[in-house]
Amino acid sequence: MSLTRVRLLVMNAALGPLDYKVPEGMQVEHGSIVIAPLGPRQVTGIVWESERLPATSVPEEKLRGLLAVLDVPPIRAELRRLIEWTADYYVAPLAPVARMVISSGGALRGPATMTEYRLTGGTPERMTPQRAAAIEALEGEQGTIRELSGIADVSEGVLRGLVNQGVLEPVEVDVDRPYTRARADFHLPNLSADQREVADQLVAAVNAAEFAPILLDGVTGSGKTETYFEAVGAAIAEDRQVLVLLPEIALTEAFLSRFESRFGAAPIVWHSSLKSTERRRAWRAIASGEAQVVVGARSALFLPYANLGLIIVDEAHEISFKQDDGVRYNARDVAVMRAHFEKVPVVLASATPALESLHMADSGTYEKLVLPSRFGGAQLPDIKLIDLTEEKPGSGAWIAAPLRAALEDRLAKGEQSLLFLNRRGYAPLTLCRHCGFRFQCPNCSAWLVEHRLSQRLACHHCGHETAPPEKCPECGEPDCLVACGPGVERIADEVAEILSDARVAVVTSDTLNSPEKAAEFVAMAEAKAIDVIVGTQLVTKGFHFPELTLVGVIDADLGLEGGDLRAAERTYQQVAQVAGRAGRGAKPGEVLIQTRHPEAPVIAALEAGDRDAFYEAETDARRYAGAPPFGRWAAIIISSEDEREAREAAQRLGDTRPHLDDVQVLGPAPAPMALLRNRYRYRLLLNARRTANLQAVVRDWLGGIDHPPGVRVGVDVDPYSFV
Ligand code: ADP
Ligand code: ZN
């Protein structure tokens, strides 16, 4: 039955819900995506159940008519409920959440074609070396001029010349042409007994087609991926869609080739840097149900799957699942809610689960499936500490003698090593040795980080960059700048000094910033064209290099100094994950951890390889602090370009704070990042018992106060970053 009067959730957070009438003959249902008039303009909206979206009622005769219904499937009720839940839980307006669903403008415009080109077999009147090379390279290829120019490595102008000469011909293709089908049984693995048992349970959960949150807890290299692929196979065999969330796009290349060898076709990839044609093609295939398996970053979570059968969150402990701007949500948690509304299983896979996830498993809310040992009998690496208070590296050096010796040993044996330091660039601070001037970001309370490879000083918070000056901007002294502290580039230099013959690769988000570069790095490491990898947290996960037998952690204490809530857990996870890169093949691995605090509980647990001891100590600490999962946090960030305006707005909020037994309000105080992207920032922190309705408290409190237009108030429920 078609509706005659509708209420719209419009894609504009400044507007409330709006009512319209449906012109005769127009077929509209709940979830339809429509175009409506708004004054002289038009807005896109989703038809919502009016009883779920309160608005002041407009009399029938004042209603304007909808203009069009878009040619895409309506947003299903399950997803409408997820949009509501997300907005409610994260204290966000509905519109920006809904915009994450309607995330391809092109997809809404209906079917489309585009022009691609291919060789005709003809030859140009005048053959040039460039043309000859292009023709050879394009044999059997078809694509847009831009794609072909990438393939042939010639300018677009050269190709347009070939089009004019009739050597390349245009072909109209459907933008939304179908994807190659994946096959559940393309290449079946031989699972170990442990793996088989877990796989059977995952497959049973898929076939039961009910909500089932599952924690897949398996040590690094135990075959979690191999095992959950069986569940993926079971879902596609039933023609149900699968979503696999991965934390990092740099990881996807290796994952994609592995997926393709298992299922005979690549999955559909979704991330923020997709071309708009690929984006609309994926979106429409997902909405029509044609897409089988989608692998994506957190934004893939909100896509309009027609027929979802399974969600996997791989490396579920990763903090990159937490979005820290716009709608501040945690994709791991929203994934569980999506599975709940869709009534499907959701698998959180990790070797170092978040304490919250383990707690849910231990209390029986999540089912826990365990893969206790590495596949193929590979041993977990041997972990030793290097006490930096005793083994001091020389001045201007960061690699202590035992780690140097181990690096030399591996190089002599032709094995690979990995050094981990979670700091990009060459040095975290640059100062003038003459006057002490420190290079600071003009927009943020942060030091500028020297990047020697790209010859710039950069702010890691706002992206501000400047060329390193020849003389001090303060005292004018030339050649007086000194680098303080190490970043990965500086460690790589130190390695090159120790091992002059070694081939060293620096791996960070600066150097591995595209899927192609990531693939190139993996290929080189696998071909043993790299001896030592020096990297940030990017190298802690996913990679599998059988010849890598030594992992060195340059500074295990670094993560503990930030003073944030999950610092201990994060240090534990990072070091355990990076340690998990060692000894994945036949040869045993060794891990050397440099620390000034060998007695700290996190470090001691790492050395003993005693995961349970770490989690127990951390659980006690959290219980004592009323921190998650025993209590809940929410942060409120007040910012303005004007310092006084920000301070006064924060003060006003502080003055009207709620006084409740089960919610404590701390602050306002200047945020640790007191200036960020030219905005002055103040913070309040709420700590609530589990019994409190934290969201309602926040909404009531903030809803009662008006601020000047220059003030922004952000809410971060379950915050990770305390900057
Ligand atoms: P995890 O996700 O737990 O780190 P992976 O699934 O990546 O583990 O497996 C680690 C390595 O062992 C991979 O190279 C994988 O191909 C291999 N492996 C795991 N299980 C099997 C199996 N049953 N048969 C063949 N290779 C396997
Ligand atoms: Zn900055």
mmCIF file of C-alpha atoms and ligand atoms in Angstrom, residues 441-446 448 458-464 673 675-678, ligand 2:
data_model
loop_
_atom_site.group_PDB
_atom_site.id
_atom_site.type_symbol
_atom_site.label_atom_id
_atom_site.label_comp_id
_atom_site.label_asym_id
_atom_site.label_seq_id
_atom_site.Cartn_x
_atom_site.Cartn_y
_atom_site.Cartn_z
ATOM 1 C CA CYS A 441 52.603 24.210 14.932
ATOM 2 C CA PRO A 442 50.944 27.610 14.494
ATOM 3 C CA ASN A 443 47.483 25.962 14.589
ATOM 4 C CA CYS A 444 47.875 23.339 17.319
ATOM 5 C CA SER A 445 49.500 22.755 20.679
ATOM 6 C CA ALA A 446 51.963 20.315 19.153
ATOM 7 C CA LEU A 448 56.398 19.974 14.397
ATOM 8 C CA ALA A 458 54.935 18.647 9.704
ATOM 9 C CA CYS A 459 52.158 18.796 12.265
ATOM 10 C CA HIS A 460 50.586 15.346 12.689
ATOM 11 C CA HIS A 461 47.338 16.875 13.889
ATOM 12 C CA CYS A 462 46.345 19.471 11.289
ATOM 13 C CA GLY A 463 48.684 18.702 8.380
ATOM 14 C CA HIS A 464 50.514 22.063 8.563
ATOM 15 C CA MET A 673 45.455 19.586 22.822
ATOM 16 C CA LEU A 675 44.684 24.359 20.384
ATOM 17 C CA LEU A 676 43.790 22.132 17.453
ATOM 18 C CA ARG A 677 43.392 23.310 13.852
ATOM 19 C CA ASN A 678 43.196 26.873 15.097
HETATM 20 ZN ZN ZN B 2 48.824 21.579 13.653
#
